[in-house]
Amino acid sequence: MKEKKRTRVSILDINDKIFPRSIRSQSAIEFSILLGFVLFFFVVFFGVIQANQAEKNRDKERIAIQNVALEVQREISFAAESTEGYSREFKTPLNIFGKEYNITLANDRVYVSLDNLGVAYNINPVIGPINKGSNIIEKENGTVYLNQ
């Protein structure tokens, strides 16, 4: 009598019959491609959000330096239009959003700059420099003096 040879069947053999290796490797490649697209989408999405946030911060800084320049312009105009003996103390910020900025008076203009942003506004003639922080403006003999 012939003996039947028993063969061992492993799980890998059954798995290969149900899902041939080529199908499994194709699925792995498709999953990798899909994962790459999802990661690319998130990187682009967060990049756009960051760019929008940076633009909003830039707009806030631009508005802040405009406000500083306009406040100085307003103080000088008010002093020029006031009567003799006018004197007032006004303040400018020491920094804008924690950043150093520049403020100067030259050629009958007030210049305020922060990083690569800058504004300039016409002002009445004034003698003296402007400071960050406390400033004293006075009008004597028809002339406006700043920090004299």
mmCIF file with all atom_site columns, C-alpha atoms in Angstrom:
data_model
loop_
_atom_site.group_PDB
_atom_site.id
_atom_site.type_symbol
_atom_site.label_atom_id
_atom_site.label_alt_id
_atom_site.label_comp_id
_atom_site.label_asym_id
_atom_site.label_entity_id
_atom_site.label_seq_id
_atom_site.pdbx_PDB_ins_code
_atom_site.Cartn_x
_atom_site.Cartn_y
_atom_site.Cartn_z
_atom_site.occupancy
_atom_site.B_iso_or_equiv
_atom_site.pdbx_formal_charge
_atom_site.auth_seq_id
_atom_site.auth_comp_id
_atom_site.auth_asym_id
_atom_site.auth_atom_id
_atom_site.pdbx_PDB_model_num
ATOM 1   C CA . MET A 1 1   ? 0.000  0.000   0.000  1.00 0.00 ? 1   MET A CA 1
ATOM 2   C CA . LYS A 1 2   ? 1.149  3.419   -0.886 1.00 0.00 ? 2   LYS A CA 1
ATOM 3   C CA . GLU A 1 3   ? 1.532  5.922   1.750  1.00 0.00 ? 3   GLU A CA 1
ATOM 4   C CA . LYS A 1 4   ? 0.284  9.357   1.109  1.00 0.00 ? 4   LYS A CA 1
ATOM 5   C CA . LYS A 1 5   ? 2.863  11.889  1.636  1.00 0.00 ? 5   LYS A CA 1
ATOM 6   C CA . ARG A 1 6   ? 1.722  14.506  4.030  1.00 0.00 ? 6   ARG A CA 1
ATOM 7   C CA . THR A 1 7   ? 2.674  17.992  3.223  1.00 0.00 ? 7   THR A CA 1
ATOM 8   C CA . ARG A 1 8   ? 2.689  20.753  5.641  1.00 0.00 ? 8   ARG A CA 1
ATOM 9   C CA . VAL A 1 9   ? 0.712  23.780  4.706  1.00 0.00 ? 9   VAL A CA 1
ATOM 10  C CA . SER A 1 10  ? 1.893  26.975  6.245  1.00 0.00 ? 10  SER A CA 1
ATOM 11  C CA . ILE A 1 11  ? 0.024  30.187  6.722  1.00 0.00 ? 11  ILE A CA 1
ATOM 12  C CA . LEU A 1 12  ? 2.349  31.860  4.227  1.00 0.00 ? 12  LEU A CA 1
ATOM 13  C CA . ASP A 1 13  ? 1.355  29.329  1.556  1.00 0.00 ? 13  ASP A CA 1
ATOM 14  C CA . ILE A 1 14  ? -2.323 29.979  2.154  1.00 0.00 ? 14  ILE A CA 1
ATOM 15  C CA . ASN A 1 15  ? -1.709 33.706  2.199  1.00 0.00 ? 15  ASN A CA 1
ATOM 16  C CA . ASP A 1 16  ? 0.155  33.485  -1.123 1.00 0.00 ? 16  ASP A CA 1
ATOM 17  C CA . LYS A 1 17  ? -2.777 31.661  -2.704 1.00 0.00 ? 17  LYS A CA 1
ATOM 18  C CA . ILE A 1 18  ? -5.333 34.166  -1.479 1.00 0.00 ? 18  ILE A CA 1
ATOM 19  C CA . PHE A 1 19  ? -3.195 37.285  -2.010 1.00 0.00 ? 19  PHE A CA 1
ATOM 20  C CA . PRO A 1 20  ? -0.358 36.714  -4.428 1.00 0.00 ? 20  PRO A CA 1
ATOM 21  C CA . ARG A 1 21  ? 2.842  38.651  -3.663 1.00 0.00 ? 21  ARG A CA 1
ATOM 22  C CA . SER A 1 22  ? 2.397  40.924  -6.668 1.00 0.00 ? 22  SER A CA 1
ATOM 23  C CA . ILE A 1 23  ? -0.993 42.097  -5.401 1.00 0.00 ? 23  ILE A CA 1
ATOM 24  C CA . ARG A 1 24  ? 0.393  42.746  -1.908 1.00 0.00 ? 24  ARG A CA 1
ATOM 25  C CA . SER A 1 25  ? 3.332  44.728  -3.236 1.00 0.00 ? 25  SER A CA 1
ATOM 26  C CA . GLN A 1 26  ? 1.033  46.713  -5.523 1.00 0.00 ? 26  GLN A CA 1
ATOM 27  C CA . SER A 1 27  ? -1.187 47.529  -2.543 1.00 0.00 ? 27  SER A CA 1
ATOM 28  C CA . ALA A 1 28  ? 1.843  48.681  -0.553 1.00 0.00 ? 28  ALA A CA 1
ATOM 29  C CA . ILE A 1 29  ? 2.939  50.944  -3.405 1.00 0.00 ? 29  ILE A CA 1
ATOM 30  C CA . GLU A 1 30  ? -0.569 52.382  -3.780 1.00 0.00 ? 30  GLU A CA 1
ATOM 31  C CA . PHE A 1 31  ? -0.730 53.011  -0.032 1.00 0.00 ? 31  PHE A CA 1
ATOM 32  C CA . SER A 1 32  ? 2.655  54.754  -0.118 1.00 0.00 ? 32  SER A CA 1
ATOM 33  C CA . ILE A 1 33  ? 1.544  56.967  -3.013 1.00 0.00 ? 33  ILE A CA 1
ATOM 34  C CA . LEU A 1 34  ? -1.720 57.800  -1.239 1.00 0.00 ? 34  LEU A CA 1
ATOM 35  C CA . LEU A 1 35  ? 0.150  58.598  1.971  1.00 0.00 ? 35  LEU A CA 1
ATOM 36  C CA . GLY A 1 36  ? 2.509  60.855  -0.013 1.00 0.00 ? 36  GLY A CA 1
ATOM 37  C CA . PHE A 1 37  ? -0.422 62.786  -1.497 1.00 0.00 ? 37  PHE A CA 1
ATOM 38  C CA . VAL A 1 38  ? -2.014 63.229  1.924  1.00 0.00 ? 38  VAL A CA 1
ATOM 39  C CA . LEU A 1 39  ? 1.257  64.495  3.423  1.00 0.00 ? 39  LEU A CA 1
ATOM 40  C CA . PHE A 1 40  ? 1.775  66.828  0.454  1.00 0.00 ? 40  PHE A CA 1
ATOM 41  C CA . PHE A 1 41  ? -1.760 68.203  0.916  1.00 0.00 ? 41  PHE A CA 1
ATOM 42  C CA . PHE A 1 42  ? -1.133 68.918  4.617  1.00 0.00 ? 42  PHE A CA 1
ATOM 43  C CA . VAL A 1 43  ? 2.198  70.598  3.934  1.00 0.00 ? 43  VAL A CA 1
ATOM 44  C CA . VAL A 1 44  ? 0.612  72.851  1.292  1.00 0.00 ? 44  VAL A CA 1
ATOM 45  C CA . PHE A 1 45  ? -2.392 73.536  3.531  1.00 0.00 ? 45  PHE A CA 1
ATOM 46  C CA . PHE A 1 46  ? -0.268 74.567  6.517  1.00 0.00 ? 46  PHE A CA 1
ATOM 47  C CA . GLY A 1 47  ? 2.028  76.577  4.246  1.00 0.00 ? 47  GLY A CA 1
ATOM 48  C CA . VAL A 1 48  ? -0.922 78.609  2.977  1.00 0.00 ? 48  VAL A CA 1
ATOM 49  C CA . ILE A 1 49  ? -2.187 79.174  6.520  1.00 0.00 ? 49  ILE A CA 1
ATOM 50  C CA . GLN A 1 50  ? 1.270  80.327  7.647  1.00 0.00 ? 50  GLN A CA 1
ATOM 51  C CA . ALA A 1 51  ? 1.561  82.694  4.673  1.00 0.00 ? 51  ALA A CA 1
ATOM 52  C CA . ASN A 1 52  ? -1.841 84.221  5.473  1.00 0.00 ? 52  ASN A CA 1
ATOM 53  C CA . GLN A 1 53  ? -0.878 84.651  9.114  1.00 0.00 ? 53  GLN A CA 1
ATOM 54  C CA . ALA A 1 54  ? 2.396  86.321  8.159  1.00 0.00 ? 54  ALA A CA 1
ATOM 55  C CA . GLU A 1 55  ? 0.504  88.702  5.856  1.00 0.00 ? 55  GLU A CA 1
ATOM 56  C CA . LYS A 1 56  ? -1.940 89.588  8.647  1.00 0.00 ? 56  LYS A CA 1
ATOM 57  C CA . ASN A 1 57  ? 0.951  90.284  11.032 1.00 0.00 ? 57  ASN A CA 1
ATOM 58  C CA . ARG A 1 58  ? 2.580  92.488  8.394  1.00 0.00 ? 58  ARG A CA 1
ATOM 59  C CA . ASP A 1 59  ? -0.676 94.433  7.998  1.00 0.00 ? 59  ASP A CA 1
ATOM 60  C CA . LYS A 1 60  ? -0.883 94.932  11.782 1.00 0.00 ? 60  LYS A CA 1
ATOM 61  C CA . GLU A 1 61  ? 2.685  96.262  11.838 1.00 0.00 ? 61  GLU A CA 1
ATOM 62  C CA . ARG A 1 62  ? 1.961  98.611  8.912  1.00 0.00 ? 62  ARG A CA 1
ATOM 63  C CA . ILE A 1 63  ? -1.136 99.966  10.670 1.00 0.00 ? 63  ILE A CA 1
ATOM 64  C CA . ALA A 1 64  ? 0.808  100.422 13.912 1.00 0.00 ? 64  ALA A CA 1
ATOM 65  C CA . ILE A 1 65  ? 3.601  102.468 12.287 1.00 0.00 ? 65  ILE A CA 1
ATOM 66  C CA . GLN A 1 66  ? 1.009  104.550 10.432 1.00 0.00 ? 66  GLN A CA 1
ATOM 67  C CA . ASN A 1 67  ? -0.726 105.272 13.736 1.00 0.00 ? 67  ASN A CA 1
ATOM 68  C CA . VAL A 1 68  ? 2.548  106.380 15.349 1.00 0.00 ? 68  VAL A CA 1
ATOM 69  C CA . ALA A 1 69  ? 3.361  108.688 12.431 1.00 0.00 ? 69  ALA A CA 1
ATOM 70  C CA . LEU A 1 70  ? -0.155 110.123 12.309 1.00 0.00 ? 70  LEU A CA 1
ATOM 71  C CA . GLU A 1 71  ? -0.134 110.774 16.064 1.00 0.00 ? 71  GLU A CA 1
ATOM 72  C CA . VAL A 1 72  ? 3.136  112.722 15.773 1.00 0.00 ? 72  VAL A CA 1
ATOM 73  C CA . GLN A 1 73  ? 1.760  114.612 12.756 1.00 0.00 ? 73  GLN A CA 1
ATOM 74  C CA . ARG A 1 74  ? -1.403 115.457 14.720 1.00 0.00 ? 74  ARG A CA 1
ATOM 75  C CA . GLU A 1 75  ? 0.547  116.698 17.761 1.00 0.00 ? 75  GLU A CA 1
ATOM 76  C CA . ILE A 1 76  ? 2.788  118.944 15.632 1.00 0.00 ? 76  ILE A CA 1
ATOM 77  C CA . SER A 1 77  ? -0.180 120.306 13.646 1.00 0.00 ? 77  SER A CA 1
ATOM 78  C CA . PHE A 1 78  ? -2.086 121.044 16.831 1.00 0.00 ? 78  PHE A CA 1
ATOM 79  C CA . ALA A 1 79  ? 0.912  122.867 18.322 1.00 0.00 ? 79  ALA A CA 1
ATOM 80  C CA . ALA A 1 80  ? 1.397  124.904 15.127 1.00 0.00 ? 80  ALA A CA 1
ATOM 81  C CA . GLU A 1 81  ? -2.251 125.998 15.186 1.00 0.00 ? 81  GLU A CA 1
ATOM 82  C CA . SER A 1 82  ? -2.281 126.751 18.925 1.00 0.00 ? 82  SER A CA 1
ATOM 83  C CA . THR A 1 83  ? -1.625 130.075 20.622 1.00 0.00 ? 83  THR A CA 1
ATOM 84  C CA . GLU A 1 84  ? 1.730  131.265 21.960 1.00 0.00 ? 84  GLU A CA 1
ATOM 85  C CA . GLY A 1 85  ? 2.927  129.484 25.053 1.00 0.00 ? 85  GLY A CA 1
ATOM 86  C CA . TYR A 1 86  ? 1.365  126.172 24.133 1.00 0.00 ? 86  TYR A CA 1
ATOM 87  C CA . SER A 1 87  ? 3.135  123.248 25.795 1.00 0.00 ? 87  SER A CA 1
ATOM 88  C CA . ARG A 1 88  ? 2.234  119.605 25.981 1.00 0.00 ? 88  ARG A CA 1
ATOM 89  C CA . GLU A 1 89  ? 3.843  116.253 26.658 1.00 0.00 ? 89  GLU A CA 1
ATOM 90  C CA . PHE A 1 90  ? 2.991  113.319 24.409 1.00 0.00 ? 90  PHE A CA 1
ATOM 91  C CA . LYS A 1 91  ? 4.377  109.825 24.196 1.00 0.00 ? 91  LYS A CA 1
ATOM 92  C CA . THR A 1 92  ? 5.433  107.578 21.374 1.00 0.00 ? 92  THR A CA 1
ATOM 93  C CA . PRO A 1 93  ? 5.817  103.818 21.905 1.00 0.00 ? 93  PRO A CA 1
ATOM 94  C CA . LEU A 1 94  ? 9.219  102.432 22.873 1.00 0.00 ? 94  LEU A CA 1
ATOM 95  C CA . ASN A 1 95  ? 8.707  99.514  20.472 1.00 0.00 ? 95  ASN A CA 1
ATOM 96  C CA . ILE A 1 96  ? 6.045  98.152  18.143 1.00 0.00 ? 96  ILE A CA 1
ATOM 97  C CA . PHE A 1 97  ? 4.947  94.574  18.857 1.00 0.00 ? 97  PHE A CA 1
ATOM 98  C CA . GLY A 1 98  ? 8.221  94.025  20.691 1.00 0.00 ? 98  GLY A CA 1
ATOM 99  C CA . LYS A 1 99  ? 10.315 95.164  17.717 1.00 0.00 ? 99  LYS A CA 1
ATOM 100 C CA . GLU A 1 100 ? 12.592 98.177  17.497 1.00 0.00 ? 100 GLU A CA 1
ATOM 101 C CA . TYR A 1 101 ? 11.457 100.869 15.063 1.00 0.00 ? 101 TYR A CA 1
ATOM 102 C CA . ASN A 1 102 ? 12.907 104.139 13.797 1.00 0.00 ? 102 ASN A CA 1
ATOM 103 C CA . ILE A 1 103 ? 11.237 107.522 13.953 1.00 0.00 ? 103 ILE A CA 1
ATOM 104 C CA . THR A 1 104 ? 12.772 110.728 12.605 1.00 0.00 ? 104 THR A CA 1
ATOM 105 C CA . LEU A 1 105 ? 11.760 114.227 11.573 1.00 0.00 ? 105 LEU A CA 1
ATOM 106 C CA . ALA A 1 106 ? 13.393 115.615 8.449  1.00 0.00 ? 106 ALA A CA 1
ATOM 107 C CA . ASN A 1 107 ? 12.469 117.931 5.559  1.00 0.00 ? 107 ASN A CA 1
ATOM 108 C CA . ASP A 1 108 ? 9.101  118.732 7.157  1.00 0.00 ? 108 ASP A CA 1
ATOM 109 C CA . ARG A 1 109 ? 8.162  115.055 7.253  1.00 0.00 ? 109 ARG A CA 1
ATOM 110 C CA . VAL A 1 110 ? 7.838  112.428 9.943  1.00 0.00 ? 110 VAL A CA 1
ATOM 111 C CA . TYR A 1 111 ? 9.379  109.087 8.969  1.00 0.00 ? 111 TYR A CA 1
ATOM 112 C CA . VAL A 1 112 ? 8.552  105.865 10.804 1.00 0.00 ? 112 VAL A CA 1
ATOM 113 C CA . SER A 1 113 ? 10.021 102.520 9.760  1.00 0.00 ? 113 SER A CA 1
ATOM 114 C CA . LEU A 1 114 ? 9.927  98.970  11.068 1.00 0.00 ? 114 LEU A CA 1
ATOM 115 C CA . ASP A 1 115 ? 11.847 96.178  9.323  1.00 0.00 ? 115 ASP A CA 1
ATOM 116 C CA . ASN A 1 116 ? 11.111 96.719  5.618  1.00 0.00 ? 116 ASN A CA 1
ATOM 117 C CA . LEU A 1 117 ? 7.993  98.824  6.217  1.00 0.00 ? 117 LEU A CA 1
ATOM 118 C CA . GLY A 1 118 ? 8.042  102.590 6.278  1.00 0.00 ? 118 GLY A CA 1
ATOM 119 C CA . VAL A 1 119 ? 5.707  105.570 6.147  1.00 0.00 ? 119 VAL A CA 1
ATOM 120 C CA . ALA A 1 120 ? 6.249  109.299 5.741  1.00 0.00 ? 120 ALA A CA 1
ATOM 121 C CA . TYR A 1 121 ? 3.778  112.112 6.368  1.00 0.00 ? 121 TYR A CA 1
ATOM 122 C CA . ASN A 1 122 ? 4.067  115.854 5.842  1.00 0.00 ? 122 ASN A CA 1
ATOM 123 C CA . ILE A 1 123 ? 4.270  117.944 9.008  1.00 0.00 ? 123 ILE A CA 1
ATOM 124 C CA . ASN A 1 124 ? 4.433  121.625 9.888  1.00 0.00 ? 124 ASN A CA 1
ATOM 125 C CA . PRO A 1 125 ? 7.958  122.988 10.398 1.00 0.00 ? 125 PRO A CA 1
ATOM 126 C CA . VAL A 1 126 ? 9.336  121.964 13.775 1.00 0.00 ? 126 VAL A CA 1
ATOM 127 C CA . ILE A 1 127 ? 12.697 122.432 15.492 1.00 0.00 ? 127 ILE A CA 1
ATOM 128 C CA . GLY A 1 128 ? 14.150 119.565 17.486 1.00 0.00 ? 128 GLY A CA 1
ATOM 129 C CA . PRO A 1 129 ? 14.368 115.790 17.403 1.00 0.00 ? 129 PRO A CA 1
ATOM 130 C CA . ILE A 1 130 ? 11.660 113.331 18.304 1.00 0.00 ? 130 ILE A CA 1
ATOM 131 C CA . ASN A 1 131 ? 12.262 110.649 20.915 1.00 0.00 ? 131 ASN A CA 1
ATOM 132 C CA . LYS A 1 132 ? 10.760 107.275 21.559 1.00 0.00 ? 132 LYS A CA 1
ATOM 133 C CA . GLY A 1 133 ? 8.809  107.582 24.760 1.00 0.00 ? 133 GLY A CA 1
ATOM 134 C CA . SER A 1 134 ? 8.193  111.012 26.256 1.00 0.00 ? 134 SER A CA 1
ATOM 135 C CA . ASN A 1 135 ? 8.279  114.172 24.072 1.00 0.00 ? 135 ASN A CA 1
ATOM 136 C CA . ILE A 1 136 ? 7.568  117.787 25.012 1.00 0.00 ? 136 ILE A CA 1
ATOM 137 C CA . ILE A 1 137 ? 6.230  120.072 22.290 1.00 0.00 ? 137 ILE A CA 1
ATOM 138 C CA . GLU A 1 138 ? 6.035  123.865 22.721 1.00 0.00 ? 138 GLU A CA 1
ATOM 139 C CA . LYS A 1 139 ? 5.163  126.905 20.660 1.00 0.00 ? 139 LYS A CA 1
ATOM 140 C CA . GLU A 1 140 ? 7.118  130.102 21.271 1.00 0.00 ? 140 GLU A CA 1
ATOM 141 C CA . ASN A 1 141 ? 7.341  133.171 19.004 1.00 0.00 ? 141 ASN A CA 1
ATOM 142 C CA . GLY A 1 142 ? 5.383  131.383 16.269 1.00 0.00 ? 142 GLY A CA 1
ATOM 143 C CA . THR A 1 143 ? 7.866  128.476 16.134 1.00 0.00 ? 143 THR A CA 1
ATOM 144 C CA . VAL A 1 144 ? 7.153  124.905 17.218 1.00 0.00 ? 144 VAL A CA 1
ATOM 145 C CA . TYR A 1 145 ? 9.889  123.306 19.313 1.00 0.00 ? 145 TYR A CA 1
ATOM 146 C CA . LEU A 1 146 ? 10.163 119.643 20.130 1.00 0.00 ? 146 LEU A CA 1
ATOM 147 C CA . ASN A 1 147 ? 12.229 118.450 23.104 1.00 0.00 ? 147 ASN A CA 1
ATOM 148 C CA . GLN A 1 148 ? 14.175 121.742 23.448 1.00 0.00 ? 148 GLN A CA 1
#
